[in-house]
Tab-separated table of C-alpha atoms and ligand atoms in Angstrom:
chain	number	residue	atom	x	y	z
P	543	MET	CA	-102.791	-118.925	56.420
P	544	SER	CA	-106.321	-118.798	55.039
P	545	GLU	CA	-106.692	-119.228	51.320
P	546	ILE	CA	-106.193	-116.095	49.192
P	547	ARG	CA	-108.847	-115.479	46.553
P	548	LEU	CA	-107.660	-112.781	44.204
P	549	GLY	CA	-110.350	-110.803	42.391
P	550	ILE	CA	-109.288	-109.336	39.040
P	551	LEU	CA	-111.344	-106.724	37.209
P	552	GLY	CA	-110.860	-107.132	33.464
P	553	GLY	CA	-110.692	-110.345	31.449
P	554	GLY	CA	-108.195	-109.763	28.631
P	555	GLN	CA	-104.842	-111.461	28.059
P	556	LEU	CA	-103.313	-109.647	31.028
P	557	GLY	CA	-105.979	-111.223	33.251
P	558	SER	CA	-105.141	-114.615	31.761
P	559	MET	CA	-101.448	-114.244	32.465
P	560	LEU	CA	-102.147	-113.014	36.015
P	561	SER	CA	-104.311	-116.110	36.555
P	562	VAL	CA	-101.541	-118.412	35.333
P	563	ALA	CA	-99.053	-116.739	37.688
P	564	ALA	CA	-101.530	-116.979	40.598
P	565	LYS	CA	-101.935	-120.715	40.085
P	566	LYS	CA	-98.200	-121.164	40.579
P	567	LEU	CA	-98.577	-119.431	43.959
P	568	ASP	CA	-101.631	-121.517	44.924
P	569	ILE	CA	-103.860	-118.455	44.750
P	570	LYS	CA	-107.367	-118.798	43.347
P	571	THR	CA	-108.539	-116.155	40.856
P	572	VAL	CA	-112.000	-114.735	40.283
P	573	ILE	CA	-112.276	-112.616	37.149
P	574	TYR	CA	-114.966	-110.000	36.568
P	575	SER	CA	-115.454	-108.754	33.015
P	576	ASP	CA	-118.142	-107.097	30.929
P	577	ASP	CA	-117.201	-109.215	27.909
P	578	GLN	CA	-118.855	-112.615	27.648
P	579	ASP	CA	-116.031	-113.748	25.355
P	580	ALA	CA	-113.273	-112.522	27.698
P	581	PRO	CA	-110.272	-114.774	27.052
P	582	ALA	CA	-109.239	-114.900	30.718
P	583	GLN	CA	-112.216	-117.194	31.493
P	584	ASN	CA	-110.055	-119.976	30.024
P	585	PHE	CA	-107.408	-119.471	32.708
P	586	CYS	CA	-109.092	-118.279	35.933
P	587	ASP	CA	-110.834	-120.334	38.629
P	588	GLU	CA	-114.110	-118.453	38.495
P	589	PHE	CA	-115.516	-116.037	35.943
P	590	ILE	CA	-118.292	-113.477	36.404
P	591	ILE	CA	-119.811	-111.486	33.533
P	592	GLY	CA	-121.371	-108.149	34.321
P	593	SER	CA	-121.210	-104.457	33.681
P	594	TYR	CA	-118.582	-102.581	35.693
P	595	LYS	CA	-121.458	-100.492	37.005
P	596	ASP	CA	-123.744	-103.342	38.094
P	597	LYS	CA	-123.760	-102.901	41.865
P	598	ASN	CA	-125.314	-106.284	42.707
P	599	LYS	CA	-122.990	-108.299	40.525
P	600	ILE	CA	-119.958	-106.363	41.758
P	601	ASP	CA	-121.073	-106.990	45.376
P	602	ASN	CA	-121.337	-110.690	44.642
P	603	PHE	CA	-117.842	-110.639	43.105
P	604	VAL	CA	-116.400	-108.820	46.119
P	605	LYS	CA	-117.907	-111.413	48.486
P	606	LYS	CA	-116.082	-114.198	46.680
P	607	THR	CA	-112.651	-112.565	46.964
P	608	SER	CA	-110.195	-111.590	49.683
P	609	ILE	CA	-108.256	-108.924	47.778
P	610	ILE	CA	-108.824	-107.145	44.491
P	611	THR	CA	-106.733	-105.852	41.602
P	612	TYR	CA	-107.362	-104.886	37.977
P	613	GLU	CA	-105.791	-105.603	34.622
P	614	PHE	CA	-106.862	-102.586	32.615
P	615	GLU	CA	-107.174	-98.945	33.495
P	616	ASN	CA	-110.569	-98.082	32.089
P	617	ILE	CA	-112.542	-99.548	35.004
P	618	PRO	CA	-114.805	-96.787	36.405
P	619	TYR	CA	-113.093	-95.111	39.348
P	620	GLU	CA	-116.394	-95.015	41.287
P	621	THR	CA	-116.642	-98.807	41.104
P	622	LEU	CA	-113.108	-99.319	42.403
P	623	ASN	CA	-113.624	-96.763	45.133
P	624	LYS	CA	-116.801	-98.496	46.335
P	625	ILE	CA	-115.106	-101.891	46.310
P	626	ASN	CA	-112.167	-100.455	48.256
P	627	LYS	CA	-114.508	-99.681	51.176
P	628	LEU	CA	-115.244	-103.411	51.505
P	629	LYS	CA	-111.979	-105.113	50.531
P	630	THR	CA	-108.497	-103.793	49.759
P	631	VAL	CA	-107.980	-102.761	46.142
P	632	ASN	CA	-104.330	-102.654	45.012
P	633	PRO	CA	-103.088	-100.452	43.357
P	634	LYS	CA	-105.344	-97.992	45.149
P	635	PRO	CA	-108.230	-96.479	43.146
P	636	SER	CA	-107.009	-92.852	43.333
P	637	ILE	CA	-104.126	-93.904	41.059
P	638	ILE	CA	-106.583	-95.012	38.376
P	639	ARG	CA	-108.435	-91.718	38.619
P	640	LEU	CA	-105.215	-89.820	37.980
P	641	ILE	CA	-103.961	-91.989	35.147
P	642	GLN	CA	-107.298	-92.363	33.346
P	643	HIS	CA	-106.977	-88.725	32.365
P	644	ARG	CA	-104.044	-88.025	30.046
P	645	ILE	CA	-103.768	-84.371	31.103
P	646	ALA	CA	-103.906	-85.063	34.866
P	647	GLU	CA	-101.330	-87.803	34.351
P	648	LYS	CA	-98.921	-85.492	32.505
P	649	ASP	CA	-99.456	-82.661	35.009
P	650	PHE	CA	-98.533	-85.096	37.788
P	651	VAL	CA	-95.353	-86.201	36.017
P	652	ASN	CA	-94.270	-82.630	35.298
P	653	LYS	CA	-94.766	-81.661	38.944
P	654	LEU	CA	-92.077	-84.226	39.777
P	655	ASN	CA	-89.755	-82.343	37.416
P	656	ILE	CA	-89.860	-85.216	34.988
P	657	ARG	CA	-90.084	-84.357	31.302
P	658	THR	CA	-93.108	-85.238	29.155
P	659	THR	CA	-94.031	-84.219	25.619
P	660	ARG	CA	-95.442	-80.695	25.312
P	661	TYR	CA	-99.221	-80.803	25.524
P	662	VAL	CA	-102.333	-78.686	25.650
P	663	SER	CA	-105.998	-79.318	26.319
P	664	VAL	CA	-108.386	-79.066	23.336
P	665	GLU	CA	-112.154	-78.758	23.803
P	666	LYS	CA	-113.330	-77.688	20.392
P	667	LYS	CA	-112.140	-77.645	16.815
P	668	LEU	CA	-111.609	-73.870	16.929
P	669	ASP	CA	-109.016	-74.279	19.699
P	670	LEU	CA	-106.786	-76.109	17.254
P	671	GLU	CA	-106.446	-73.114	14.947
P	672	SER	CA	-104.248	-71.231	17.417
P	673	LEU	CA	-102.091	-74.228	18.246
P	674	SER	CA	-99.738	-74.459	15.294
P	675	ASP	CA	-96.919	-74.393	17.839
P	676	PHE	CA	-97.927	-77.941	18.829
P	677	LEU	CA	-97.875	-79.254	15.256
P	678	PRO	CA	-97.016	-81.679	13.927
P	679	GLY	CA	-98.770	-83.373	16.796
P	680	ILE	CA	-101.110	-86.099	17.878
P	681	LEU	CA	-104.611	-85.345	19.077
P	682	LYS	CA	-105.730	-87.942	21.633
P	683	THR	CA	-108.934	-88.397	23.590
P	684	THR	CA	-108.109	-87.485	27.191
P	685	THR	CA	-109.787	-90.650	28.490
P	686	MET	CA	-110.433	-94.251	27.421
P	687	GLY	CA	-107.717	-94.560	24.733
P	688	TYR	CA	-105.520	-97.638	24.279
P	689	ASP	CA	-103.510	-99.284	21.492
P	690	GLY	CA	-103.633	-96.047	19.520
P	691	LYS	CA	-107.446	-95.883	19.643
P	692	GLY	CA	-108.839	-92.345	19.789
P	693	GLN	CA	-105.672	-90.838	18.293
P	694	TYR	CA	-105.378	-88.528	15.283
P	695	PRO	CA	-101.973	-87.496	13.935
P	696	ILE	CA	-102.174	-83.911	12.616
P	697	LYS	CA	-99.360	-82.567	10.480
P	698	SER	CA	-100.485	-79.039	9.789
P	699	LEU	CA	-103.341	-76.562	10.160
P	700	THR	CA	-104.320	-77.025	6.523
P	701	GLU	CA	-105.140	-80.650	7.323
P	702	LEU	CA	-107.700	-79.614	9.911
P	703	SER	CA	-110.637	-78.892	7.624
P	704	GLY	CA	-110.611	-82.451	6.297
P	705	LEU	CA	-110.715	-84.065	9.732
P	706	SER	CA	-113.913	-85.491	11.148
P	707	ILE	CA	-113.378	-85.653	14.878
P	708	ASP	CA	-116.077	-86.104	17.497
P	709	PHE	CA	-115.703	-82.980	19.623
P	710	SER	CA	-118.283	-84.083	22.172
P	711	LYS	CA	-115.183	-85.666	23.751
P	712	ASP	CA	-112.235	-83.831	25.339
P	713	TYR	CA	-108.809	-84.013	23.763
P	714	ILE	CA	-105.161	-83.430	24.467
P	715	LEU	CA	-102.883	-82.241	21.683
P	716	GLU	CA	-99.316	-83.480	22.062
P	717	LYS	CA	-96.375	-82.214	20.105
P	718	LEU	CA	-94.902	-85.031	18.063
P	719	VAL	CA	-91.526	-86.166	19.387
P	720	LYS	CA	-88.996	-87.080	16.696
P	721	LEU	CA	-88.493	-90.542	18.036
P	722	LYS	CA	-85.187	-92.321	18.057
P	723	LYS	CA	-86.376	-95.091	20.339
P	724	GLU	CA	-89.125	-96.062	22.745
P	725	ILE	CA	-88.425	-97.906	25.958
P	726	SER	CA	-90.416	-99.004	28.979
P	727	VAL	CA	-89.492	-99.725	32.561
P	728	ILE	CA	-91.486	-102.216	34.574
P	729	ILE	CA	-91.270	-101.876	38.305
P	730	THR	CA	-93.010	-103.762	41.096
P	731	ARG	CA	-93.305	-101.777	44.314
P	732	PHE	CA	-93.887	-103.744	47.498
P	733	GLY	CA	-93.840	-100.838	49.972
P	734	ASN	CA	-91.741	-97.855	51.010
P	735	ASN	CA	-88.521	-98.015	49.005
P	736	ARG	CA	-89.038	-101.720	48.359
P	737	TYR	CA	-88.881	-102.463	44.674
P	738	GLU	CA	-88.019	-104.994	42.047
P	739	ILE	CA	-87.160	-103.255	38.768
P	740	TYR	CA	-86.758	-104.987	35.434
P	741	GLU	CA	-84.114	-103.663	33.078
P	742	ALA	CA	-85.278	-101.179	30.446
P	743	ILE	CA	-87.090	-102.802	27.527
P	744	GLU	CA	-86.795	-101.439	23.974
P	745	ASN	CA	-90.111	-101.237	22.123
P	746	THR	CA	-91.068	-100.867	18.467
P	747	HIS	CA	-94.574	-99.749	17.492
P	748	GLU	CA	-96.443	-100.104	14.200
P	749	ASN	CA	-99.506	-97.876	13.700
P	750	GLN	CA	-99.324	-96.857	17.394
P	751	ILE	CA	-99.597	-100.521	18.473
P	752	LEU	CA	-96.715	-102.322	20.181
P	753	LYS	CA	-95.088	-104.753	17.762
P	754	LYS	CA	-91.791	-105.830	19.360
P	755	SER	CA	-90.095	-105.619	22.753
P	756	LYS	CA	-86.545	-106.670	23.502
P	757	ILE	CA	-83.861	-106.749	26.179
P	758	PRO	CA	-81.261	-105.465	26.433
P	759	ALA	CA	-82.380	-102.053	25.170
P	760	GLU	CA	-79.687	-100.538	22.985
P	761	ILE	CA	-79.409	-97.186	24.739
P	762	SER	CA	-76.759	-95.385	26.773
P	763	ASP	CA	-76.100	-96.179	30.452
P	764	LYS	CA	-77.147	-92.640	31.260
P	765	LEU	CA	-80.614	-93.178	29.765
P	766	ILE	CA	-80.920	-96.530	31.516
P	767	GLU	CA	-80.099	-94.906	34.837
P	768	GLN	CA	-82.409	-91.925	34.283
P	769	SER	CA	-85.375	-94.086	33.250
P	770	ARG	CA	-84.893	-96.281	36.354
P	771	GLU	CA	-84.716	-93.256	38.643
P	772	TRP	CA	-87.808	-91.637	37.152
P	773	SER	CA	-89.763	-94.879	37.387
P	774	LYS	CA	-88.815	-95.288	41.047
P	775	GLN	CA	-89.744	-91.688	41.751
P	776	ILE	CA	-93.152	-92.071	40.043
P	777	SER	CA	-94.066	-95.289	41.830
P	778	GLU	CA	-92.899	-93.916	45.186
P	779	GLU	CA	-94.865	-90.709	44.760
P	780	LEU	CA	-98.006	-92.714	43.884
P	781	LYS	CA	-97.381	-95.042	46.868
P	782	TYR	CA	-98.043	-97.726	44.335
P	783	ILE	CA	-98.472	-101.377	45.312
P	784	GLY	CA	-98.044	-103.873	42.480
P	785	THR	CA	-96.519	-103.822	38.991
P	786	LEU	CA	-96.431	-100.560	37.072
P	787	CYS	CA	-95.058	-99.694	33.644
P	788	VAL	CA	-93.610	-96.360	32.583
P	789	GLU	CA	-93.430	-95.819	28.816
P	790	PHE	CA	-90.697	-93.468	27.598
P	791	PHE	CA	-89.728	-91.686	24.399
P	792	ILE	CA	-86.110	-90.952	23.449
P	793	ASP	CA	-85.694	-88.210	20.843
P	794	ARG	CA	-82.923	-87.765	18.296
P	795	ASN	CA	-80.902	-85.700	20.789
P	796	ASP	CA	-81.105	-88.445	23.406
P	797	ASN	CA	-83.599	-86.560	25.572
P	798	LEU	CA	-85.803	-88.805	27.661
P	799	TYR	CA	-89.561	-88.124	28.051
P	800	VAL	CA	-92.232	-89.999	29.976
P	801	ASN	CA	-94.943	-90.906	27.457
P	802	GLU	CA	-97.440	-92.524	29.786
P	803	ILE	CA	-97.843	-94.593	32.923
P	804	ALA	CA	-99.726	-97.897	32.880
P	805	PRO	CA	-100.970	-98.743	36.389
P	806	ARG	CA	-100.874	-102.477	35.696
P	807	VAL	CA	-98.873	-105.260	34.142
P	808	HIS	CA	-97.912	-104.348	30.577
P	809	ASN	CA	-97.565	-105.876	27.129
P	810	SER	CA	-93.888	-104.903	26.889
P	811	GLY	CA	-93.272	-107.039	29.994
P	812	HIS	CA	-94.470	-110.315	28.487
P	813	LEU	CA	-90.863	-111.286	27.846
P	814	THR	CA	-90.297	-111.333	31.638
P	815	ILE	CA	-92.193	-114.671	31.664
P	816	ASN	CA	-89.287	-116.375	29.903
P	817	ALA	CA	-86.372	-114.063	30.699
P	818	PHE	CA	-86.489	-113.706	34.509
P	819	ASN	CA	-86.809	-115.908	37.591
P	820	ILE	CA	-89.998	-114.011	38.523
P	821	CYS	CA	-92.214	-112.484	35.821
P	822	GLN	CA	-94.100	-109.181	36.041
P	823	PHE	CA	-97.370	-111.056	36.714
P	824	GLU	CA	-96.048	-113.069	39.640
P	825	ASN	CA	-94.425	-109.959	41.071
P	826	HIS	CA	-97.693	-108.069	40.778
P	827	ILE	CA	-99.480	-110.778	42.723
P	828	ARG	CA	-96.690	-111.025	45.309
P	829	ALA	CA	-96.897	-107.277	45.962
P	830	VAL	CA	-100.696	-107.005	45.884
P	831	CYS	CA	-101.157	-109.997	48.218
P	832	SER	CA	-98.251	-109.019	50.543
P	833	LEU	CA	-96.278	-112.167	49.753
P	834	LYS	CA	-92.514	-112.494	49.962
P	835	GLN	CA	-90.347	-110.251	47.796
P	836	ILE	CA	-87.718	-112.252	45.912
P	837	SER	CA	-84.695	-110.632	44.212
P	838	LEU	CA	-84.960	-110.531	40.450
P	839	LYS	CA	-82.508	-112.557	38.412
P	840	LYS	CA	-82.248	-112.253	34.679
P	841	LEU	CA	-82.004	-115.602	32.927
P	842	HIS	CA	-81.828	-114.588	29.256
P	843	ASN	CA	-81.850	-111.808	26.738
P	844	ALA	CA	-85.164	-111.890	24.910
P	845	GLU	CA	-87.324	-110.555	22.126
P	846	MET	CA	-91.119	-110.606	22.099
P	847	THR	CA	-93.256	-110.142	18.987
P	848	ASN	CA	-96.954	-109.406	19.189
P	849	LEU	CA	-99.124	-111.457	16.832
P	850	ILE	CA	-101.764	-109.044	15.611
P	851	GLY	CA	-104.900	-110.068	13.697
P	852	ASN	CA	-104.204	-112.788	11.118
P	853	GLN	CA	-100.552	-113.096	12.146
P	854	ILE	CA	-101.676	-115.684	14.710
P	855	LEU	CA	-102.891	-118.116	12.018
P	856	PRO	CA	-99.626	-119.754	10.893
P	857	PHE	CA	-98.741	-120.389	14.542
P	858	ARG	CA	-102.113	-121.984	15.248
P	859	GLN	CA	-101.865	-124.172	12.166
P	860	ASN	CA	-98.277	-125.308	12.251
P	861	LEU	CA	-96.420	-125.132	15.517
P	862	ASN	CA	-92.780	-125.736	14.580
P	863	LEU	CA	-91.035	-123.941	17.383
P	864	ASN	CA	-87.353	-123.949	18.194
P	865	LYS	CA	-86.297	-124.708	21.754
P	866	ASN	CA	-85.737	-121.039	22.512
P	867	GLU	CA	-89.164	-119.933	21.245
P	868	PHE	CA	-92.352	-119.657	23.300
P	869	PHE	CA	-95.746	-119.123	21.704
P	870	PHE	CA	-98.728	-117.737	23.614
P	871	ASP	CA	-102.247	-117.887	22.178
P	872	TYR	CA	-104.684	-115.620	24.036
P	873	LEU	CA	-107.571	-117.844	22.850
P	874	LYS	CA	-109.640	-114.886	21.676
P	875	LYS	CA	-112.743	-116.102	19.865
P	876	GLU	CA	-112.651	-113.709	16.967
P	877	ILE	CA	-109.687	-112.566	14.915
P	878	LYS	CA	-109.897	-108.835	14.273
P	879	GLU	CA	-107.590	-106.472	12.465
P	880	LYS	CA	-105.355	-104.601	14.976
P	881	ARG	CA	-106.335	-107.009	17.763
P	882	LYS	CA	-103.550	-108.553	19.820
P	883	MET	CA	-104.152	-112.306	19.395
P	884	GLY	CA	-100.995	-113.777	20.917
P	885	HIS	CA	-97.245	-113.334	21.130
P	886	LEU	CA	-93.994	-115.142	20.498
P	887	THR	CA	-90.966	-114.756	22.784
P	888	LYS	CA	-87.473	-115.837	21.756
P	889	VAL	CA	-84.750	-116.079	24.380
P	890	PHE	CA	-81.027	-115.874	23.707
B	1471	ADP	P1	-101.876	-95.699	24.023
B	1471	ADP	O1	-102.617	-95.312	25.260
B	1471	ADP	O2	-102.772	-96.065	22.895
B	1471	ADP	O3	-100.754	-96.682	24.294
B	1471	ADP	P2	-99.757	-93.735	23.588
B	1471	ADP	O4	-99.879	-92.316	24.016
B	1471	ADP	O5	-98.785	-94.579	24.346
B	1471	ADP	O6	-101.223	-94.341	23.559
B	1471	ADP	O7	-99.385	-93.757	22.045
B	1471	ADP	C1	-99.141	-94.958	21.340
B	1471	ADP	C2	-97.886	-94.810	20.465
B	1471	ADP	O8	-98.036	-93.727	19.512
B	1471	ADP	C3	-96.624	-94.441	21.238
B	1471	ADP	O9	-96.030	-95.565	21.843
B	1471	ADP	C4	-95.775	-93.811	20.122
B	1471	ADP	O10	-95.237	-94.799	19.266
B	1471	ADP	C5	-96.808	-93.019	19.331
B	1471	ADP	N1	-96.934	-91.656	19.919
B	1471	ADP	C6	-97.885	-91.248	20.767
B	1471	ADP	N2	-97.706	-89.961	21.144
B	1471	ADP	C7	-96.595	-89.524	20.512
B	1471	ADP	C8	-95.867	-88.265	20.482
B	1471	ADP	N3	-96.286	-87.203	21.170
B	1471	ADP	N4	-94.746	-88.208	19.731
B	1471	ADP	C9	-94.328	-89.290	19.020
B	1471	ADP	N5	-94.966	-90.482	19.004
B	1471	ADP	C10	-96.088	-90.619	19.724
B	1472	MG	MG1	-98.925	-96.416	25.277
């Protein structure tokens, strides 16, 4: 077989971890990123810096690769679509177009008869005044949000006057769910009805940023079954190839809601590196590159903690780890508040 050269758009920690998994499979990685400090350049075989709209640089990148994927969902759809005419892009670009837009994404999920939070489109501040039914809620930019960026919790109409929100952007207002738990399901789809599904992962957020993930999730069998079924249904309907994550809310009455779909490997799945025979990154590459599908085996229960901002420092300075602890440093140049700098996984 000729050598596979996997092109990855995006150079964050997910790109790094994909590169590490590719190495294990003897696949070379070429990363394209618009960030000259992209941490994945420390892990890939070749690194190209350029804007996601720079046609010449993208063409050069495409020439160096045999198949292409991406590690974050805010890559311009037009770029992916153009690339897809030259080389296969997995997951296919139309999936990105759908999921980049929070309203289109939720409309799609509801059409499958799968529950989401209640939501409404908001174009101007005035719209909000008639929407008390959706409060307390969270106003989110319809595109380009991640890690809680572009989100404004709104408790009541009286709060509105004090808010300075940039209404040149479009928003979605979501009714706040009284959360009991959050879970995610990571699924790798290889083709028609061919899946590997990881068990549901229980997630804890702080300030809308993921803080901890653990397996097993402490939820009922019924919720485990329903979240698996919905995730299968979503990935089948999208004809998805690769690893996908579905984020769910569980409310105080044990109702399950899809929060959002991430068309990529996902932070909550980092524990799969140490807890399963095949991690989410290797499975993504296996599916995207049409390699062999291997049945998942769980090796351990696990808990992953994100190290955000300064929390990385004690681990960098004094690495006294127990045998069951695994520390990952994303090697980001600058420590910033709210920035995911690394993670620690403990297995049990
Ligand atoms: P992001 O794209 O930044 O991950 P999410 O929509 O997943 O955005 O929101 C991040 C977190 O904020 C969620 O995981 C949850 O903890 C909280 N959150 C968001 N929307 C709601 C909601 N409608 N009800 C309750 N909590 C919410
Ligand atoms: Mg999310």
